[in-house]
Short mmCIF file of C-alpha atoms in Angstrom, two decimals:
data_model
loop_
_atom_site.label_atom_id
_atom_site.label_comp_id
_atom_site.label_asym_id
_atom_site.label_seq_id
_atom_site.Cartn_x
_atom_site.Cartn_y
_atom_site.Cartn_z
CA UNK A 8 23.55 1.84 -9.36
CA UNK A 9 22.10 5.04 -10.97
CA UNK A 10 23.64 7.99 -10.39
CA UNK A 11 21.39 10.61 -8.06
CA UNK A 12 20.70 12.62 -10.80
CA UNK A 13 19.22 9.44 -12.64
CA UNK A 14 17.82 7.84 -10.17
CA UNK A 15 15.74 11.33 -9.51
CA UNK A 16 14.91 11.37 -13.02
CA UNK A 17 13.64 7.91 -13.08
CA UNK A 18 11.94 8.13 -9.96
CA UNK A 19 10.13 11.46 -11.39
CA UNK A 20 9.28 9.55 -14.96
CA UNK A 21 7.65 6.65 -12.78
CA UNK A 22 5.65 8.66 -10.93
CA UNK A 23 4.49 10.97 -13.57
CA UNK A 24 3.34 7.64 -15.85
CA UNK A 25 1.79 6.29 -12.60
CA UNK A 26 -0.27 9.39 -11.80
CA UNK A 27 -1.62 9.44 -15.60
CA UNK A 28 -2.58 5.90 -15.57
CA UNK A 29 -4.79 6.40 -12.36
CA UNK A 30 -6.22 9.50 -13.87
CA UNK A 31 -6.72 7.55 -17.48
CA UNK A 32 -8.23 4.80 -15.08
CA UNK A 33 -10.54 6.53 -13.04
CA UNK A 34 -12.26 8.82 -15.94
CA UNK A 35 -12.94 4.72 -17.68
CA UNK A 36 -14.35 3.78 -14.37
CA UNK A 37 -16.65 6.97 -13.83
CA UNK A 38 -17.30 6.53 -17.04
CA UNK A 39 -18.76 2.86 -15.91
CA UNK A 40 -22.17 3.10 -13.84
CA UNK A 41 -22.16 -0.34 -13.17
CA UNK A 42 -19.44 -3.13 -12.69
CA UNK A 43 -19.92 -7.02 -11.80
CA UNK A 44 -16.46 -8.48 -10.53
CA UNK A 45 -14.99 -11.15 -8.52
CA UNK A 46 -13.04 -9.61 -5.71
CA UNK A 47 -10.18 -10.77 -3.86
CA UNK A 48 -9.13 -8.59 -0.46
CA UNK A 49 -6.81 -9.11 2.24
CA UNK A 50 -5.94 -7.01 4.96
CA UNK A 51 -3.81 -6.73 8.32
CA UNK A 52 -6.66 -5.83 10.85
CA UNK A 53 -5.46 -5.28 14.74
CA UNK A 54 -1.81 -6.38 13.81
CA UNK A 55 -3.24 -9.74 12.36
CA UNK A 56 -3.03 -10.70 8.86
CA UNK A 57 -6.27 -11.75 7.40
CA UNK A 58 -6.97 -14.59 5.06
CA UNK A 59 -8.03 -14.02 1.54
CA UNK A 60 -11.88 -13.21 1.06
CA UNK A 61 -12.73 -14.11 -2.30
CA UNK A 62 -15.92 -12.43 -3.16
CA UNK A 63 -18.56 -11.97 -6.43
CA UNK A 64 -20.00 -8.27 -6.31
CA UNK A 65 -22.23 -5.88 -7.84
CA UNK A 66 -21.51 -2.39 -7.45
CA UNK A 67 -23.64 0.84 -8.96
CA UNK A 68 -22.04 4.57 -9.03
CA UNK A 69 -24.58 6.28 -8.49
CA UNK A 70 -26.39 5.96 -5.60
CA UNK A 71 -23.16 4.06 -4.66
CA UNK A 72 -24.89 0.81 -4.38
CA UNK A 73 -23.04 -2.62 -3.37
CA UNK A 74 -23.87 -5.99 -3.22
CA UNK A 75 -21.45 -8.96 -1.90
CA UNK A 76 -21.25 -12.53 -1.77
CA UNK A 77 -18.96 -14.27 -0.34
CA UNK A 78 -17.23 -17.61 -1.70
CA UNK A 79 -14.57 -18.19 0.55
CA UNK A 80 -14.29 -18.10 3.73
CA UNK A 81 -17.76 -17.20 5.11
CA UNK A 82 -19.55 -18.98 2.36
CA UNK A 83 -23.17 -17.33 1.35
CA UNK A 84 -22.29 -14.19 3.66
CA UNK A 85 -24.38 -11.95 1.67
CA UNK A 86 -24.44 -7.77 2.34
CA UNK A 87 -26.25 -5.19 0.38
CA UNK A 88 -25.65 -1.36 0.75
CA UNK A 89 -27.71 1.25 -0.75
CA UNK A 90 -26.51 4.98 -0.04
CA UNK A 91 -28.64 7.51 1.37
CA UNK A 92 -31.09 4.05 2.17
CA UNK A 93 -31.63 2.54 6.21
CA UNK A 94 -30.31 5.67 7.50
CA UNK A 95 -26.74 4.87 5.93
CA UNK A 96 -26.64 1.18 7.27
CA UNK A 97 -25.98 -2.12 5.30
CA UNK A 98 -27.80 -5.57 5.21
CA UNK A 99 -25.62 -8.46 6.65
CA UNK A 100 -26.58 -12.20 6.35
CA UNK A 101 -24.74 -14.63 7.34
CA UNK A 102 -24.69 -17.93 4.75
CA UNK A 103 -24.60 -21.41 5.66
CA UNK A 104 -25.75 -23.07 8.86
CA UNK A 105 -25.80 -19.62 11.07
CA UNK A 106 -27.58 -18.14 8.29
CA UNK A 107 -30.36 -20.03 8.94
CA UNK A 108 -30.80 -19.58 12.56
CA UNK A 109 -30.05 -15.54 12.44
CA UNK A 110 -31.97 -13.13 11.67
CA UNK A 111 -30.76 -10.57 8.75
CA UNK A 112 -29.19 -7.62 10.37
CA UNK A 113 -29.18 -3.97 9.86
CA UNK A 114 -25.24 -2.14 10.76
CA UNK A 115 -23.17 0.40 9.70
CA UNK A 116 -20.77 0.11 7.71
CA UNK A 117 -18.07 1.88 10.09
CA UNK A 118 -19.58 0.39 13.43
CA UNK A 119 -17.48 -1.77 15.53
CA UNK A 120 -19.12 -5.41 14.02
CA UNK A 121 -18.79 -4.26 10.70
CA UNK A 122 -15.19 -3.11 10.43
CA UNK A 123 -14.31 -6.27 12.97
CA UNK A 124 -12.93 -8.12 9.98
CA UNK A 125 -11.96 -5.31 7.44
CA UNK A 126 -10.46 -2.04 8.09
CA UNK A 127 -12.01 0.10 5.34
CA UNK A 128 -15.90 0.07 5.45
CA UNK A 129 -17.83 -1.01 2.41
CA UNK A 130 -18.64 1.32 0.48
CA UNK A 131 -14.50 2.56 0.43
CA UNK A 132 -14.26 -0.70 -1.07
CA UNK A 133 -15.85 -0.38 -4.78
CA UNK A 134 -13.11 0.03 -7.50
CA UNK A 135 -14.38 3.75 -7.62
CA UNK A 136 -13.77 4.66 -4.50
CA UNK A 137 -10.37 1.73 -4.42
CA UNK A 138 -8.96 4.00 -7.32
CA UNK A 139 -9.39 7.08 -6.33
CA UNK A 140 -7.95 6.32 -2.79
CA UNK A 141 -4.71 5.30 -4.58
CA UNK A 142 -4.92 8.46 -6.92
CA UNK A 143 -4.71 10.87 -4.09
CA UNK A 144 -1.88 9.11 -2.55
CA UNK A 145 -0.12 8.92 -5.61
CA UNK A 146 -1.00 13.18 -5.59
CA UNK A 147 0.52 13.88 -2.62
CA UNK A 148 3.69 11.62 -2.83
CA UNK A 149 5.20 14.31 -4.92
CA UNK A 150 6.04 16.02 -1.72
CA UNK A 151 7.68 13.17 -0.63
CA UNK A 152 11.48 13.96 -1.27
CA UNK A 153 12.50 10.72 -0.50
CA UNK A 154 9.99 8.72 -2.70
CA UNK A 155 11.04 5.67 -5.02
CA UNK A 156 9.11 4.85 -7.75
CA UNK A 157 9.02 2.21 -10.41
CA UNK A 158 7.34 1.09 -13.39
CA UNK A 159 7.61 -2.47 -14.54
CA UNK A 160 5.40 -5.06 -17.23
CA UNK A 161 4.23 -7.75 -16.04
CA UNK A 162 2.23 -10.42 -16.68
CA UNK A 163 -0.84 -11.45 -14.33
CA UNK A 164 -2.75 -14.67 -14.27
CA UNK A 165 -2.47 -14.30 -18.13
CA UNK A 166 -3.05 -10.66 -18.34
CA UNK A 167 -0.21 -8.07 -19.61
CA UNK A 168 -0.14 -5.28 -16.82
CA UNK A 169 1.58 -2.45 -15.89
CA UNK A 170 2.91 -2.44 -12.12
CA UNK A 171 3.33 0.58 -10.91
CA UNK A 172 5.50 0.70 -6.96
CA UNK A 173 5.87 4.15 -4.77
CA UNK A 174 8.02 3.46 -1.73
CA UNK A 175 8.56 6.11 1.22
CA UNK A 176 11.06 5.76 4.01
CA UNK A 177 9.39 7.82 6.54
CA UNK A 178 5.85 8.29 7.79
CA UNK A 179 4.32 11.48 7.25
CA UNK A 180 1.00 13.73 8.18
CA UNK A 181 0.48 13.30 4.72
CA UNK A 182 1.32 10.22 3.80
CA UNK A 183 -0.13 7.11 6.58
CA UNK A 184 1.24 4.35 4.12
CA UNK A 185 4.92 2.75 3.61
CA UNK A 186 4.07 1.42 -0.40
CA UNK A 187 1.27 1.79 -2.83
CA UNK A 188 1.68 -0.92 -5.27
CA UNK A 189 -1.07 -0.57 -8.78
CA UNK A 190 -1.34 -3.29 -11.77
CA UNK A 191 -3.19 -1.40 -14.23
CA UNK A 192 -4.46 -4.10 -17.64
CA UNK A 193 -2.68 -2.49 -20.68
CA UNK A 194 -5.41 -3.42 -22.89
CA UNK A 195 -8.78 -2.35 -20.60
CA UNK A 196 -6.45 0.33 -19.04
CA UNK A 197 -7.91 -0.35 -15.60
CA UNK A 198 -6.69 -1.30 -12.70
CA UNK A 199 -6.79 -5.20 -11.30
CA UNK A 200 -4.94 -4.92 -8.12
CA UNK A 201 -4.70 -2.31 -5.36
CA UNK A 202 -2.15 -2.74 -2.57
CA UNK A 203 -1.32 -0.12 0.22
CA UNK A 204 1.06 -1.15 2.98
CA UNK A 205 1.34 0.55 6.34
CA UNK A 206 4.90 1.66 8.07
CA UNK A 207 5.75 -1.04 10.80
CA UNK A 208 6.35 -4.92 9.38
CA UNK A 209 5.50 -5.22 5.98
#
């Protein structure tokens, strides 16, 4: 067990690395004004752990521009999202058999129907936006006197990443989540996983 001096030192070292990669990370993906990906989410929404969504999107920075497509579940789900466009709302359309007999729909993307299966509404969910969420809660974990944090290689279906871990013990004003976990590609430098965890069962 490392001494409290070390284990300070460490926990410091960790955190410092983890910060810089996010930085590094978000000036490459700024630097990107367009990015075509296969996304995988998975949240805890009203207590209840969701399945895996398995999407292909296409996201623009600027206007923050989205489109998604789901491949499983929801097959052929399709939404679009155009800032500053439809007064703010999103095109939903649902794929498969319901898809044909409903009509494509104009929402928000923080109304009630919209956020009924995801707690974060669309647009916070480009790897921008993703990245820079986990950036400013890496920021203000350095208040955090009890914080643990970790660095450790790994390897990812195939891929050599980075995994970067900060654990709190306690809830704060500041600080609404119980772990930020970050696997950041060594060779792309970007990030390929987000994961924030909320105080309460893990």
């Amino acid at each position: 067990v490392p001494a409290p001096d070390q284990a300070a030192a460490e926990n410091e070292r960790a955190w410092r690395e983890c910060l810089a990669a996010l930085e590094n990370s978000q000036r490459l993906l700024d630097a990107r004004p367009r990015v075509t990906m296969r996304f995988r989410k998975q949240e805890r929404v009203g207590g209840e752990l969701g399945p895996v969504t398995l999407m292909e999107t296409k996201q623009r920075l600027s206007p923050l521009s989205v489109y998604m497509r789901w491949v499983k579940p929801f097959e052929g789900r399709e939404v679009i999202y155009h800032e500053g466009q439809r007064g703010g709302k999103m095109i939903a359309h649902e794929g498969g058999l319901v898809g044909r007999i409903s009509p494509t729909a104009l929402m928000k993307p923080d109304g009630d129907l919209a956020l009924q299966f995801s707690r974060h509404p669309l647009p916070e969910l480009t790897v921008w936006r993703l990245n820079r969420t986990a950036l400013e809660h890496v920021r203000k974990a350095r208040a955090d006197p009890d914080l643990t944090a970790r660095r450790v290689e790994a390897l990812v279906r195939g891929q050599s990443v980075t995994l970067y871990e900060l654990v709190h013990a306690t809830p704060s004003a500041e600080l609404a989540h119980r772990r930020l976990v970050v696997y950041v590609a060594r060779e792309a430098a970007l990030p390929v996983r987000w994961a924030l965890h909320l105080f309460g069962p893990p």
